[in-house]
XYZ file of C-alpha atoms in Angstrom:
356
model
C 122.349 59.681 68.253
C 120.630 56.246 68.637
C 117.950 55.909 71.313
C 119.197 53.824 74.300
C 117.194 51.336 76.117
C 113.898 51.718 74.326
C 113.471 47.926 73.145
C 114.492 44.389 73.880
C 115.905 42.726 70.917
C 117.908 39.783 72.475
C 117.152 36.261 71.761
C 115.965 33.991 74.723
C 119.395 32.308 74.610
C 121.413 36.030 74.825
C 118.981 36.894 77.548
C 119.593 33.815 79.723
C 123.310 34.123 78.981
C 123.108 37.682 80.385
C 121.385 36.612 83.322
C 123.675 34.022 84.403
C 126.646 36.560 84.210
C 124.477 38.806 86.443
C 124.206 35.753 88.942
C 127.879 35.230 88.765
C 128.965 38.877 88.634
C 131.028 38.871 92.055
C 132.981 35.746 90.741
C 133.615 37.177 87.410
C 134.887 40.541 88.921
C 136.823 38.887 91.379
C 138.390 36.338 88.781
C 139.358 39.492 86.713
C 141.186 41.059 89.533
C 143.085 38.084 90.296
C 143.845 37.527 86.484
C 144.961 41.018 86.452
C 146.884 41.537 89.846
C 148.619 37.959 89.257
C 150.158 39.218 86.001
C 148.287 36.116 84.185
C 146.626 38.548 81.530
C 149.766 40.280 81.206
C 151.510 37.043 80.369
C 149.179 36.175 77.830
C 149.211 39.557 76.522
C 153.117 39.287 76.155
C 152.610 36.106 74.213
C 151.107 37.792 71.364
C 149.367 35.698 68.424
C 151.287 32.642 69.624
C 149.700 32.465 72.789
C 150.687 30.702 76.071
C 150.088 27.339 77.968
C 148.977 27.225 81.344
C 152.224 25.483 82.513
C 154.417 28.146 80.772
C 152.489 30.892 82.692
C 152.826 29.166 86.207
C 156.162 28.786 85.579
C 156.785 32.208 84.607
C 154.937 33.769 87.469
C 155.718 31.280 90.062
C 152.006 30.026 90.566
C 150.731 26.760 90.760
C 149.171 25.079 87.817
C 146.032 24.645 89.372
C 145.409 28.385 90.203
C 146.399 29.314 86.817
C 144.283 26.929 85.249
C 140.992 27.649 86.950
C 141.671 31.458 86.423
C 142.233 31.212 82.812
C 139.206 28.794 82.393
C 137.016 31.340 83.976
C 138.814 33.892 81.675
C 137.375 31.963 78.698
C 133.764 32.413 80.048
C 134.031 35.949 81.289
C 135.519 36.725 77.460
C 139.126 37.935 78.472
C 140.802 35.235 76.892
C 140.505 32.491 74.026
C 142.034 29.011 73.630
C 143.762 27.693 70.268
C 145.441 24.311 70.485
C 146.228 24.445 74.181
C 147.494 28.219 73.905
C 145.652 30.994 75.704
C 145.313 34.352 73.771
C 144.053 37.790 74.779
C 140.728 38.893 73.291
C 139.825 42.313 72.462
C 137.819 42.803 75.706
C 141.299 41.505 77.504
C 143.284 43.798 75.477
C 141.012 47.090 76.580
C 140.699 45.840 80.118
C 144.887 46.126 80.137
C 145.439 48.963 77.883
C 142.567 51.450 77.581
C 142.992 54.198 79.910
C 139.128 54.746 80.645
C 138.589 51.148 81.314
C 141.338 50.910 83.918
C 140.229 54.123 85.416
C 136.831 52.471 85.952
C 138.072 48.951 86.792
C 140.508 50.532 89.572
C 137.738 52.605 91.039
C 135.353 49.613 91.387
C 138.464 47.274 92.773
C 140.069 49.716 95.371
C 137.376 51.834 96.304
C 133.769 50.489 95.679
C 133.840 46.643 95.748
C 133.432 46.022 99.493
C 131.104 48.564 100.229
C 128.609 47.920 97.469
C 126.932 44.998 99.360
C 125.244 47.929 101.213
C 123.572 49.256 98.368
C 120.188 47.803 98.896
C 120.235 49.236 102.506
C 121.547 52.494 101.326
C 118.292 52.599 98.943
C 116.058 51.662 101.567
C 117.389 54.388 104.156
C 118.382 57.141 101.938
C 121.868 56.936 103.700
C 125.129 55.781 102.144
C 125.870 52.805 104.030
C 128.794 51.756 102.107
C 130.473 54.929 103.211
C 130.911 53.089 106.593
C 133.732 51.056 105.007
C 135.724 54.161 105.633
C 133.944 56.678 107.844
C 131.025 57.419 109.875
C 130.689 60.729 108.381
C 127.385 61.416 106.467
C 128.736 62.182 103.324
C 132.034 61.244 101.421
C 133.130 64.759 100.923
C 134.905 65.722 104.290
C 137.114 62.600 104.057
C 138.245 62.695 100.602
C 141.770 63.820 101.240
C 142.148 61.318 104.238
C 140.793 58.252 102.412
C 143.310 55.402 102.786
C 145.417 54.014 99.755
C 144.799 52.927 97.216
C 141.221 53.824 97.486
C 142.222 57.525 97.590
C 144.296 57.421 94.538
C 141.630 55.347 92.614
C 138.875 57.683 93.728
C 140.667 60.947 92.526
C 141.951 59.280 89.295
C 138.145 58.217 88.621
C 136.891 61.910 89.521
C 139.590 63.858 87.411
C 140.007 61.509 84.323
C 136.420 62.356 82.822
C 136.515 66.179 83.716
C 140.038 66.874 82.702
C 139.484 65.609 79.161
C 136.719 68.113 78.787
C 138.781 71.275 80.117
C 140.530 71.776 76.613
C 137.323 72.160 74.757
C 135.389 74.177 77.383
C 137.831 76.877 78.011
C 137.546 78.522 74.450
C 133.604 78.686 75.219
C 134.178 80.054 78.570
C 136.549 82.580 77.524
C 134.907 83.703 74.356
C 133.771 86.795 76.360
C 136.119 88.532 78.844
C 136.213 86.845 82.144
C 138.035 88.704 85.203
C 136.382 86.875 88.105
C 135.348 83.023 87.800
C 133.675 81.445 90.793
C 134.581 77.602 90.819
C 131.781 75.707 92.870
C 133.345 72.557 94.442
C 136.783 73.467 92.920
C 138.164 70.042 94.325
C 141.949 69.920 94.074
C 142.329 73.120 91.883
C 142.968 71.541 88.418
C 140.395 73.362 86.875
C 141.294 76.824 88.429
C 144.881 76.215 87.373
C 143.697 75.548 83.473
C 141.762 78.774 83.851
C 144.718 80.932 84.997
C 147.063 79.274 82.464
C 144.489 80.069 79.553
C 143.898 83.761 80.361
C 146.279 85.997 82.386
C 143.516 88.366 83.480
C 141.242 85.907 85.319
C 141.103 85.380 88.888
C 139.653 82.367 90.289
C 137.776 81.956 93.810
C 137.168 78.256 94.813
C 134.381 77.654 96.888
C 134.415 74.315 98.901
C 134.493 72.472 102.317
C 137.621 73.503 104.370
C 139.202 69.972 103.829
C 139.108 70.293 100.069
C 140.694 73.755 100.109
C 143.393 72.708 102.265
C 144.103 69.826 99.500
C 143.717 72.223 96.819
C 146.413 74.910 98.291
C 148.758 71.930 98.582
C 148.210 70.937 94.974
C 148.666 74.516 93.724
C 151.406 75.701 95.901
C 154.173 75.416 93.363
C 151.992 76.132 90.130
C 152.347 79.028 87.945
C 149.207 81.345 88.193
C 148.574 80.313 91.980
C 148.682 83.852 93.132
C 145.334 84.440 91.095
C 143.496 81.454 92.928
C 141.981 81.874 96.269
C 139.557 79.583 98.251
C 136.614 80.513 100.104
C 134.967 78.045 102.556
C 131.688 77.097 101.606
C 128.971 74.311 102.616
C 126.580 74.164 99.870
C 124.050 72.023 101.816
C 123.730 74.822 104.418
C 120.404 76.613 103.879
C 121.772 80.092 104.991
C 124.230 82.083 103.087
C 124.397 83.144 99.461
C 127.206 82.800 96.959
C 129.511 85.714 96.538
C 128.310 88.540 93.700
C 130.290 89.961 90.901
C 131.698 86.887 88.940
C 131.732 87.206 85.317
C 131.174 82.983 85.246
C 130.051 80.631 87.774
C 131.285 77.008 87.035
C 130.085 73.863 88.166
C 131.928 70.797 86.867
C 130.785 67.330 87.750
C 129.558 69.365 90.944
C 125.405 69.175 90.907
C 125.395 65.547 90.381
C 126.421 65.345 94.102
C 123.082 66.592 95.117
C 119.444 65.585 95.171
C 116.813 67.552 92.944
C 115.562 69.689 95.661
C 119.184 70.706 96.747
C 120.361 71.471 93.031
C 117.528 73.628 92.591
C 118.373 75.664 95.838
C 121.858 76.060 94.936
C 120.851 77.225 91.514
C 118.642 79.734 93.106
C 121.259 80.998 95.306
C 123.446 81.298 92.018
C 120.602 83.302 90.226
C 120.393 85.666 93.116
C 124.435 86.142 92.718
C 124.271 86.696 89.093
C 123.678 89.840 87.230
C 122.507 90.062 83.851
C 125.768 89.496 82.255
C 126.957 86.588 84.335
C 126.867 83.363 82.733
C 126.516 79.955 84.839
C 128.357 76.938 83.061
C 127.516 73.601 84.174
C 129.478 70.567 82.930
C 127.766 67.368 83.365
C 127.354 63.667 82.135
C 123.782 62.771 81.099
C 123.212 58.956 80.479
C 120.623 59.620 77.713
C 123.081 61.977 75.846
C 125.769 59.490 75.076
C 126.452 57.706 71.619
C 127.734 54.275 73.177
C 125.956 52.281 75.649
C 129.330 51.703 77.279
C 129.032 55.191 78.366
C 125.620 55.102 79.538
C 126.395 52.042 81.556
C 129.274 53.892 83.251
C 127.097 56.853 83.995
C 124.158 54.911 85.440
C 126.594 52.755 87.867
C 128.264 56.008 88.777
C 124.802 56.945 90.170
C 124.814 53.823 92.449
C 128.135 54.975 93.891
C 126.331 58.356 94.922
C 123.554 56.275 96.301
C 126.050 53.840 98.207
C 128.836 55.922 99.161
C 128.840 59.821 98.340
C 125.362 60.899 99.932
C 122.546 58.539 99.281
C 120.277 61.011 97.594
C 122.088 62.276 94.428
C 122.940 60.805 91.012
C 123.715 61.187 87.498
C 120.609 62.769 85.726
C 118.834 62.427 82.692
C 119.186 65.748 80.613
C 115.248 66.582 80.620
C 115.146 66.340 84.386
C 118.294 68.075 84.844
C 116.997 71.100 82.447
C 113.704 71.470 84.143
C 115.470 72.210 87.642
C 117.528 74.816 85.927
C 114.246 76.521 84.762
C 112.352 76.050 88.324
C 115.617 77.875 89.706
C 114.914 80.927 87.655
C 117.509 80.316 84.835
C 117.262 80.009 81.243
C 119.470 77.967 79.028
C 121.652 79.948 76.535
C 123.225 77.178 74.841
C 123.833 73.391 75.396
C 126.740 71.360 73.931
C 126.952 67.562 74.132
C 129.754 65.083 73.291
C 132.637 67.280 75.156
C 135.659 65.275 76.225
C 134.448 61.763 77.414
C 130.702 62.356 77.200
C 130.287 65.642 78.909
C 127.562 68.157 78.101
C 128.101 71.854 78.736
C 125.014 73.849 79.772
C 125.339 77.685 79.527
C 122.700 79.393 81.632
C 121.717 83.117 82.261
C 119.014 84.637 84.617
C 115.584 84.309 83.175
């Protein structure tokens, strides 16, 4: 795996171009939203190698020539289209924006959920409070209001959350169930997707989901007509509460994209509670994305930008962690790392822990 962000190799010309793209980033993003939402990129895509003129796009979509022209010219500089003999054609970046599922998930999350509130990022850093969340609620964290977010913000939030974790489930299930598992404790089980995967994978497992009451209500609704729902139950639990330990007796404690929702101090406290509830045979399985364990810069970029989502919207004090920082927290909590497996699904790492 190549080291990321360890040198500055760009020329001065490349660097100043990047700096200008940052300076005009809001225009770039909103122009892209318009090119996509108005169907202009789609019209260029449909034209294939022949390309398409401004006049033809305007006629096809019922838009003014002026509007199509300014957006397509912006698209040239953004890198979504190129122009040959008066005809616009889609670039590779334009193709991925339209057709790559991961790119769509990230784009729609930014467009539908994040964009307006992100102007509060600086004040969120200054206060330690997720000021951008006030676009939706006066709650202190986002978690109690997830089930009541307005559309399309709600759908895009859940698509973003599920897309990355869901891709890892088929790879981690054989690892989790390589030893018999009769009881699995799913911390922050959200809508119950992982629990459903577990009961479908092994007919002997029972899953208890610990989460906020609002999330448990959403989970019960989601699993209502699914096979294996009788082996899934929910227990209300606030992981930020200082009192109250985790239920004992689980063969596996599962935390997927969960601990990144907490500060370092909170993670240590949660893991200490987990350690107290574990027997010598219990495995704690943690699925996370670490920016420094990625093969590609696009993945590291996505993860580091997700940290800013936590700063501005989720809670104001959590983030996506660097792997060594995270492993130090695990060790301080009285746990030892049995194995760590990188490059699972869309860039996840599975960290399997036992009591020290």
